[in-house]
XYZ file of C-alpha atoms in Angstrom:
565
model
C 103.076 125.039 119.080
C 100.799 122.337 117.697
C 103.847 120.222 116.818
C 105.135 120.509 120.399
C 101.783 119.542 121.962
C 101.090 116.579 119.683
C 104.653 115.258 119.879
C 104.630 115.471 123.688
C 101.356 113.529 123.766
C 102.710 110.818 121.460
C 105.979 110.680 123.394
C 104.086 110.243 126.660
C 101.914 107.387 125.307
C 104.584 105.305 123.582
C 106.570 104.121 126.661
C 103.644 102.190 128.132
C 102.919 100.443 124.822
C 106.597 99.685 124.159
C 107.160 98.239 127.622
C 103.929 96.289 127.588
C 104.088 94.591 124.180
C 107.499 95.390 122.697
C 105.998 96.877 119.526
C 104.366 100.220 118.875
C 101.853 101.328 116.233
C 103.255 103.532 113.510
C 103.920 106.990 114.875
C 103.959 108.629 111.418
C 100.317 107.769 110.806
C 99.069 108.674 114.274
C 100.936 111.972 114.038
C 99.346 112.700 110.648
C 95.853 111.983 111.979
C 96.253 114.039 115.142
C 97.853 116.861 113.157
C 94.899 116.823 110.754
C 92.430 117.000 113.627
C 94.326 119.841 115.290
C 94.544 121.887 112.085
C 90.847 121.323 111.339
C 90.067 122.861 114.745
C 92.583 125.718 114.718
C 92.802 126.628 111.035
C 89.366 126.191 109.497
C 89.730 129.273 107.316
C 92.680 127.707 105.504
C 91.065 124.271 105.131
C 92.398 122.606 102.006
C 95.774 124.332 102.352
C 97.005 122.868 105.628
C 98.708 119.700 104.441
C 102.241 121.091 104.681
C 101.655 122.206 108.276
C 100.192 118.771 109.014
C 103.303 117.128 107.607
C 105.419 119.286 109.940
C 103.354 118.160 112.951
C 103.566 114.564 111.713
C 107.367 114.797 111.558
C 107.576 116.020 115.155
C 105.124 113.390 116.439
C 106.837 110.539 114.606
C 110.255 111.595 115.855
C 108.979 111.887 119.431
C 107.494 108.392 119.267
C 110.721 106.958 117.865
C 112.724 108.522 120.699
C 110.221 107.430 123.327
C 110.495 103.806 122.157
C 114.041 103.818 123.512
C 112.649 103.747 127.035
C 113.257 100.034 126.420
C 116.994 100.583 126.889
C 116.303 102.178 130.297
C 114.223 99.119 131.180
C 117.169 96.913 130.153
C 119.309 98.657 132.787
C 116.572 98.085 135.377
C 116.428 94.380 134.493
C 120.201 94.072 134.874
C 119.921 95.768 138.254
C 117.712 92.843 139.326
C 120.024 90.202 137.827
C 122.278 88.687 140.481
C 124.592 87.100 137.912
C 125.987 90.477 136.849
C 127.242 93.395 138.863
C 125.445 96.178 136.985
C 123.581 98.645 139.171
C 123.203 101.688 136.943
C 119.724 103.141 136.433
C 119.911 106.142 134.083
C 117.466 108.897 134.962
C 117.017 112.641 134.645
C 118.936 115.177 132.613
C 121.592 112.780 131.378
C 118.900 110.575 129.782
C 117.352 113.613 128.119
C 120.701 114.657 126.652
C 121.676 111.104 125.654
C 118.466 110.396 123.732
C 118.254 113.883 122.226
C 121.800 113.861 120.866
C 121.521 110.295 119.585
C 118.221 111.106 117.892
C 119.596 114.220 116.212
C 122.539 112.215 114.873
C 120.107 109.622 113.499
C 118.129 112.242 111.581
C 121.314 113.581 110.014
C 122.595 110.145 109.017
C 119.290 109.567 107.234
C 119.532 112.984 105.559
C 122.839 111.979 103.950
C 121.091 109.002 102.286
C 117.762 110.768 101.716
C 117.884 110.785 97.928
C 118.787 107.093 97.763
C 115.961 106.107 100.093
C 113.319 108.214 98.337
C 114.366 107.370 94.760
C 114.799 103.603 95.123
C 111.595 102.074 93.677
C 111.991 98.953 95.829
C 111.565 101.021 99.011
C 107.857 101.746 99.438
C 107.645 103.121 103.019
C 103.994 102.103 103.263
C 103.159 104.071 106.402
C 104.348 107.252 104.705
C 102.072 106.556 101.731
C 99.085 105.832 103.965
C 99.758 108.953 106.034
C 99.888 111.092 102.870
C 96.550 109.705 101.723
C 95.043 110.360 105.147
C 96.291 113.960 105.124
C 94.967 114.621 101.614
C 91.553 113.206 102.498
C 91.332 115.255 105.680
C 92.466 118.423 103.896
C 90.345 118.173 100.718
C 86.643 118.384 99.904
C 85.887 116.806 96.525
C 83.344 114.079 95.691
C 86.138 111.505 95.464
C 87.772 112.486 98.763
C 84.365 112.468 100.476
C 83.841 108.902 99.241
C 87.304 107.927 100.415
C 86.760 109.546 103.824
C 83.617 107.463 104.257
C 85.493 104.306 103.265
C 88.311 105.111 105.695
C 85.835 105.684 108.533
C 84.118 102.351 107.894
C 87.413 100.441 107.692
C 88.801 102.235 110.767
C 85.631 101.511 112.759
C 85.746 97.812 111.869
C 89.451 97.689 112.693
C 89.030 99.563 115.979
C 86.150 97.363 117.174
C 88.131 94.216 116.343
C 91.248 95.460 118.145
C 89.262 96.591 121.191
C 87.705 93.138 121.385
C 91.093 91.490 120.889
C 93.155 93.488 123.386
C 90.616 95.076 125.695
C 88.340 92.240 126.753
C 89.865 88.814 127.217
C 87.865 85.953 125.768
C 85.571 88.101 123.649
C 87.259 86.896 120.466
C 87.866 83.165 120.003
C 91.498 82.107 119.979
C 92.450 80.893 116.541
C 94.156 77.494 116.333
C 97.919 77.531 116.866
C 100.181 76.264 114.109
C 102.711 75.159 116.695
C 101.683 75.915 120.258
C 105.029 75.811 122.099
C 106.464 78.424 119.718
C 103.319 80.549 119.993
C 102.753 80.548 116.244
C 99.067 81.339 116.006
C 96.772 82.830 113.413
C 96.214 86.393 114.679
C 93.536 89.071 114.486
C 95.504 92.041 113.130
C 93.821 94.520 110.765
C 96.912 96.760 110.852
C 99.110 93.959 109.562
C 96.585 93.031 106.882
C 96.271 96.661 105.774
C 100.044 96.987 105.593
C 100.237 93.876 103.453
C 97.717 95.283 100.970
C 100.329 97.839 99.916
C 103.324 95.494 99.746
C 104.572 93.369 96.819
C 103.289 89.813 96.567
C 106.876 88.510 96.559
C 107.296 89.742 100.089
C 104.080 88.094 101.263
C 105.026 84.781 99.672
C 108.429 84.608 101.323
C 107.152 85.703 104.703
C 104.702 82.802 104.538
C 107.494 80.465 103.449
C 109.452 81.615 106.506
C 106.495 80.925 108.804
C 106.127 77.433 107.322
C 109.838 76.799 107.875
C 109.485 77.851 111.515
C 106.482 75.551 111.834
C 108.440 72.610 110.412
C 111.946 73.343 111.648
C 111.227 75.217 114.883
C 110.593 72.096 116.978
C 113.827 70.557 115.655
C 115.763 73.670 116.666
C 114.233 73.519 120.155
C 115.048 69.818 120.514
C 118.610 70.350 119.255
C 119.294 73.230 121.665
C 117.791 71.213 124.552
C 119.901 68.142 123.799
C 123.160 70.086 123.434
C 122.859 72.735 126.136
C 120.332 71.106 128.508
C 118.739 74.534 128.883
C 115.582 74.806 130.962
C 114.241 78.008 129.399
C 111.002 78.221 127.420
C 110.781 76.680 123.923
C 110.527 80.127 122.364
C 113.654 81.318 124.233
C 115.586 78.263 123.007
C 114.410 78.764 119.447
C 115.060 82.505 119.355
C 118.426 82.235 121.126
C 119.657 80.054 118.261
C 117.816 81.354 115.192
C 118.563 85.036 115.849
C 122.186 84.558 114.753
C 121.699 83.131 111.228
C 118.499 85.124 110.670
C 120.160 88.433 111.560
C 123.112 87.501 109.350
C 120.747 86.735 106.468
C 118.924 90.039 106.922
C 121.992 92.244 107.226
C 123.966 90.536 104.450
C 120.961 90.721 102.100
C 120.742 94.479 102.507
C 124.513 94.921 102.417
C 124.667 93.064 99.085
C 121.751 95.094 97.720
C 123.593 98.309 98.593
C 126.758 97.095 96.878
C 124.745 96.154 93.796
C 123.124 99.598 93.730
C 126.542 101.235 93.993
C 127.798 98.975 91.222
C 124.914 100.007 88.983
C 125.736 103.624 89.710
C 129.371 103.261 88.668
C 128.670 100.814 85.822
C 125.140 101.725 84.724
C 123.177 99.992 82.012
C 122.078 102.205 79.139
C 118.435 102.140 80.202
C 118.817 101.796 83.939
C 118.020 105.445 84.727
C 114.925 105.474 82.519
C 113.745 102.187 83.953
C 114.252 103.462 87.501
C 112.208 106.607 86.826
C 109.501 104.534 85.152
C 109.334 102.183 88.135
C 109.303 105.019 90.683
C 105.761 105.865 91.755
C 106.612 109.331 93.105
C 108.263 112.520 91.934
C 112.037 111.884 92.122
C 114.023 113.790 94.750
C 116.819 115.731 93.046
C 117.855 118.163 95.801
C 119.748 117.386 99.022
C 118.201 118.578 102.282
C 121.604 119.618 103.628
C 124.975 119.634 101.962
C 127.189 116.661 102.775
C 129.692 118.958 104.488
C 127.019 120.549 106.693
C 125.534 117.179 107.663
C 128.925 115.648 108.519
C 129.946 118.737 110.499
C 126.767 118.615 112.572
C 127.211 114.867 113.122
C 130.783 115.423 114.321
C 129.721 118.151 116.764
C 126.773 116.153 118.117
C 128.880 112.999 118.447
C 131.444 114.926 120.476
C 128.717 116.210 122.773
C 127.244 112.693 123.093
C 130.640 111.290 124.020
C 131.054 114.033 126.637
C 127.629 113.339 128.168
C 128.211 109.570 128.407
C 131.715 110.067 129.837
C 130.610 112.543 132.512
C 127.382 110.710 133.310
C 128.493 107.076 133.216
C 132.227 106.926 132.606
C 131.946 105.566 129.061
C 135.272 106.251 127.265
C 134.808 108.917 124.612
C 136.430 106.842 121.865
C 133.918 104.020 122.474
C 130.980 106.414 122.104
C 132.425 107.711 118.825
C 133.081 104.190 117.542
C 129.529 103.206 118.457
C 128.143 106.071 116.371
C 130.377 105.192 113.409
C 129.413 101.514 113.613
C 125.748 102.569 113.503
C 126.062 104.194 110.059
C 125.763 100.981 108.002
C 123.110 99.639 110.376
C 120.958 102.714 109.713
C 121.313 101.976 105.990
C 120.265 98.357 106.490
C 117.423 99.208 108.869
C 115.850 101.860 106.640
C 116.178 99.602 103.586
C 114.422 96.756 105.389
C 111.702 99.118 106.599
C 111.172 100.443 103.089
C 110.700 96.945 101.710
C 108.681 95.323 104.496
C 107.178 98.222 106.510
C 108.589 96.520 109.610
C 111.161 98.695 111.360
C 113.901 96.370 112.694
C 115.079 98.785 115.404
C 115.680 96.056 117.982
C 117.370 93.764 115.434
C 119.730 96.534 114.317
C 120.397 97.416 117.955
C 121.279 93.782 118.654
C 123.527 93.811 115.591
C 125.385 96.827 117.016
C 125.753 94.986 120.323
C 127.364 92.083 118.460
C 129.703 94.329 116.461
C 130.612 96.348 119.537
C 131.386 93.235 121.577
C 133.631 91.489 119.088
C 135.522 94.550 117.845
C 135.558 97.140 120.634
C 134.585 96.210 124.204
C 133.158 93.299 126.191
C 132.001 95.556 129.033
C 128.267 94.950 129.567
C 127.617 98.528 130.680
C 129.385 100.084 127.703
C 127.653 97.633 125.386
C 124.222 98.783 126.519
C 125.044 102.466 126.187
C 126.332 101.866 122.654
C 123.157 99.878 121.929
C 121.005 102.731 123.218
C 122.756 105.255 120.991
C 122.453 102.955 117.974
C 118.815 102.220 118.768
C 117.700 105.840 118.910
C 119.673 106.593 115.736
C 117.973 103.742 113.871
C 114.539 104.611 115.262
C 114.862 108.229 114.129
C 116.151 107.315 110.683
C 113.440 104.708 110.108
C 110.507 106.812 111.286
C 111.972 109.797 109.471
C 111.990 107.894 106.177
C 108.229 107.353 106.470
C 107.668 111.058 107.076
C 109.934 112.037 104.188
C 107.903 109.756 101.913
C 104.782 111.646 103.026
C 106.535 114.953 102.348
C 107.601 113.715 98.912
C 104.006 112.842 97.972
C 102.640 116.120 99.349
C 105.499 118.069 97.699
C 106.450 119.565 101.061
C 109.814 121.159 101.798
C 111.927 118.291 103.231
C 114.040 120.732 105.217
C 110.949 121.821 107.173
C 110.219 118.142 107.746
C 113.736 117.750 109.164
C 113.141 120.694 111.516
C 109.957 118.983 112.696
C 112.000 115.859 113.454
C 114.399 117.895 115.557
C 111.494 119.231 117.623
C 110.320 115.647 118.111
C 113.769 114.570 119.319
C 113.541 117.154 122.099
C 109.926 116.486 123.093
C 110.303 112.693 122.890
C 113.383 112.753 125.118
C 111.593 115.031 127.572
C 108.561 112.728 127.637
C 110.698 109.654 128.373
C 112.584 111.504 131.098
C 109.312 112.439 132.829
C 107.058 109.445 132.096
C 109.405 106.490 132.588
C 109.926 107.053 136.366
C 106.130 107.364 136.763
C 105.557 104.047 134.974
C 108.223 102.201 136.970
C 106.756 103.562 140.191
C 103.308 102.189 139.286
C 104.305 98.954 137.491
C 107.140 96.468 137.926
C 109.495 96.024 134.987
C 109.449 92.385 133.948
C 106.141 91.690 135.691
C 103.230 94.030 134.900
C 105.369 95.583 132.190
C 106.905 92.532 130.548
C 109.319 94.655 128.470
C 110.182 91.979 125.866
C 112.455 94.268 123.854
C 114.305 95.400 126.981
C 114.740 91.763 128.004
C 116.325 91.036 124.626
C 118.758 93.964 124.986
C 119.773 92.973 128.513
C 120.086 89.280 127.694
C 122.174 90.003 124.615
C 124.573 92.224 126.586
C 125.157 89.537 129.232
C 125.279 86.817 126.598
C 127.953 88.587 124.562
C 130.082 89.185 127.631
C 131.299 85.595 127.214
C 132.719 86.271 123.711
C 132.509 83.630 120.972
C 131.449 81.168 123.637
C 128.144 83.043 123.564
C 127.292 81.494 120.214
C 125.062 78.433 120.604
C 126.378 75.185 119.132
C 126.086 75.199 115.359
C 125.147 78.870 115.133
C 128.487 79.970 113.659
C 128.195 77.457 110.823
C 124.573 78.509 110.253
C 125.684 82.157 110.045
C 128.228 81.260 107.362
C 125.572 79.473 105.310
C 123.154 82.389 105.793
C 125.770 84.920 104.635
C 126.466 82.994 101.416
C 122.737 82.478 100.783
C 122.052 86.187 101.341
C 124.617 87.240 98.735
C 123.412 84.722 96.147
C 119.705 85.527 96.654
C 120.314 89.276 96.544
C 122.135 88.978 93.232
C 119.390 86.792 91.756
C 116.642 89.042 93.145
C 118.229 92.139 91.684
C 118.127 90.533 88.249
C 114.763 88.757 88.493
C 112.277 90.177 90.999
C 109.491 87.670 90.321
C 107.342 86.434 93.205
C 108.954 82.984 93.238
C 112.506 84.342 93.640
C 113.463 84.110 97.353
C 113.795 87.407 99.261
C 116.266 87.120 102.113
C 115.101 90.032 104.276
C 111.421 88.984 104.231
C 112.308 85.363 104.981
C 114.583 86.420 107.861
C 111.876 88.622 109.396
C 109.520 85.639 109.432
C 112.158 83.698 111.368
C 112.709 86.478 113.899
C 109.302 88.044 114.519
C 106.216 86.427 116.054
C 103.693 85.058 113.587
C 101.058 87.409 115.007
C 103.047 90.169 113.283
C 104.104 88.495 110.042
C 101.125 86.328 108.988
C 98.613 89.201 108.594
C 101.118 91.136 106.480
C 101.689 88.130 104.236
C 97.957 87.480 103.864
C 97.363 91.155 103.055
C 100.027 91.048 100.322
C 98.478 87.936 98.776
C 94.938 89.364 98.885
C 96.209 92.626 97.409
C 97.865 90.743 94.546
C 94.675 88.811 93.770
C 92.632 92.019 93.968
C 95.021 93.806 91.604
C 94.923 90.915 89.140
C 91.119 90.702 89.150
C 90.281 94.431 89.118
C 93.397 96.606 88.533
C 91.622 99.981 88.357
C 89.513 99.260 91.455
C 92.634 98.138 93.335
C 94.569 101.259 92.359
C 91.764 103.527 93.547
C 90.729 101.826 96.784
C 93.575 99.656 98.114
C 95.368 102.574 99.778
C 92.110 103.872 101.218
C 91.116 100.517 102.745
C 94.648 99.988 104.080
C 94.617 103.471 105.566
C 91.410 102.786 107.494
C 92.548 99.393 108.782
C 95.880 100.797 109.973
C 94.350 103.922 111.506
C 91.785 101.930 113.498
C 94.316 99.667 115.162
C 96.889 102.443 115.630
C 94.471 104.677 117.517
C 92.854 101.963 119.646
C 95.973 99.904 120.449
C 98.361 102.850 120.542
C 96.373 105.502 122.395
C 92.948 104.544 123.744
C 93.634 101.160 125.375
C 96.964 102.129 127.017
C 95.259 105.189 128.480
C 92.328 103.120 129.792
C 94.682 100.523 131.268
C 96.930 103.129 132.878
C 93.999 104.985 134.463
C 92.509 101.720 135.721
C 89.251 102.189 133.790
C 89.839 98.898 131.989
C 91.711 95.920 133.374
C 94.659 94.662 131.371
C 93.977 91.099 130.111
C 96.632 88.609 131.231
């Protein structure tokens, strides 16, 4: 019952945040915190033995938040309804939305289950939010001198983080605006304790190459804008010109980097070095996972049944041909692999990037229909969101030594409650706020724009983008091979560099700075870093997640606090 209540609450809060700013705080951590609070109130007699139940609640809450994020695809349909250049007037609502998101989410959890052992046993995939959530659960569910000290440290860090975020997002002008690195592209030094805390737990190599990417945007971004302006004579904003061009080579670099890494891992499995297994175990910071959650046959059977039901729902509800729905699910399989791998390395879930990638694949290989493209994108998006958030929760379960099958059941509950929350909350939000105005819906805008853009075929590619994609693909393969052999900080990392090109600097710079500070801290005082880095990161992430993800959206929605413009 606690899992249902907490997951419904998370699912109801996420749509406002997603439509307002395009990004959401990590659901795995918020779910762990709220689950800990609930169990401390309802199960005091078993205090110290509740961590497995908390992990179950966390799984449901995280899954609900991941499903609720896909309200952005509903907003994309609403934006197309307002666009006079296309004849799309479909606004999904009600039961069909509930079934669509639920079935897509369930498929996503099962796709991730098939690759569970690979994700959990690859030492390059950290899944930072899962680690932080595990530490938070242990601290809340233990009472030793060390955990009491860590609880105090978390409270102090969370308080500092929460106050800073409230001042940043709640009261305009209270914090000074830091100087922009390049104003027209909105590259500014941000106040983000969550990003800094995330960076503390990431490798220094990642931080270095994120910063290199930001510098490249600073130097090359204006040239990209000027080039696009001179060739296309577009009158859109500088950021729209830059992103409309750079998204093609950057997405290619990201996807090809992960695709090459997967091929290299498979190659090592078929042609292993004599010491590769021992080295992998030595490098792995957690107990290896040696048991599958479900058998491959059971997982594939369930996926086949759910895909058939999804195809039936989309055909009856919107006339989408069944074979296109099935092809969309199949095309999402490798994208789930790429998305979870990127999340594990960077702690940034590229749900929208992977959804855009599916839109591109779907357009060039299956159908140019804008409506069908968006439905395929929605299915791929909820699959990726579930798989990525689920990986964080499975990392928590691995650390806590919880039964991963129970964690999977918690995810399934979250799929249902998250879909229900979106079905009920989204019409309320659109009745109170205008999509594209009060709710800017940046992610939805990207989905809708991409669907219309791709309707023109290869003509949709900006001048020079195809050649840039070819260069990016070759670079991704070469860098992945080099990085697999030498993982030193100065060896370029394609996925981190690509994220810096695609995401706003307010997201990437704090993560990079956190990684650099963490590396210096570890070098100066290794034992101190090992003991306290996770604790400090936990507090910084918790503070921003609770204030930006729950408190401020609630205050804005109720009208108690006015949303800064």
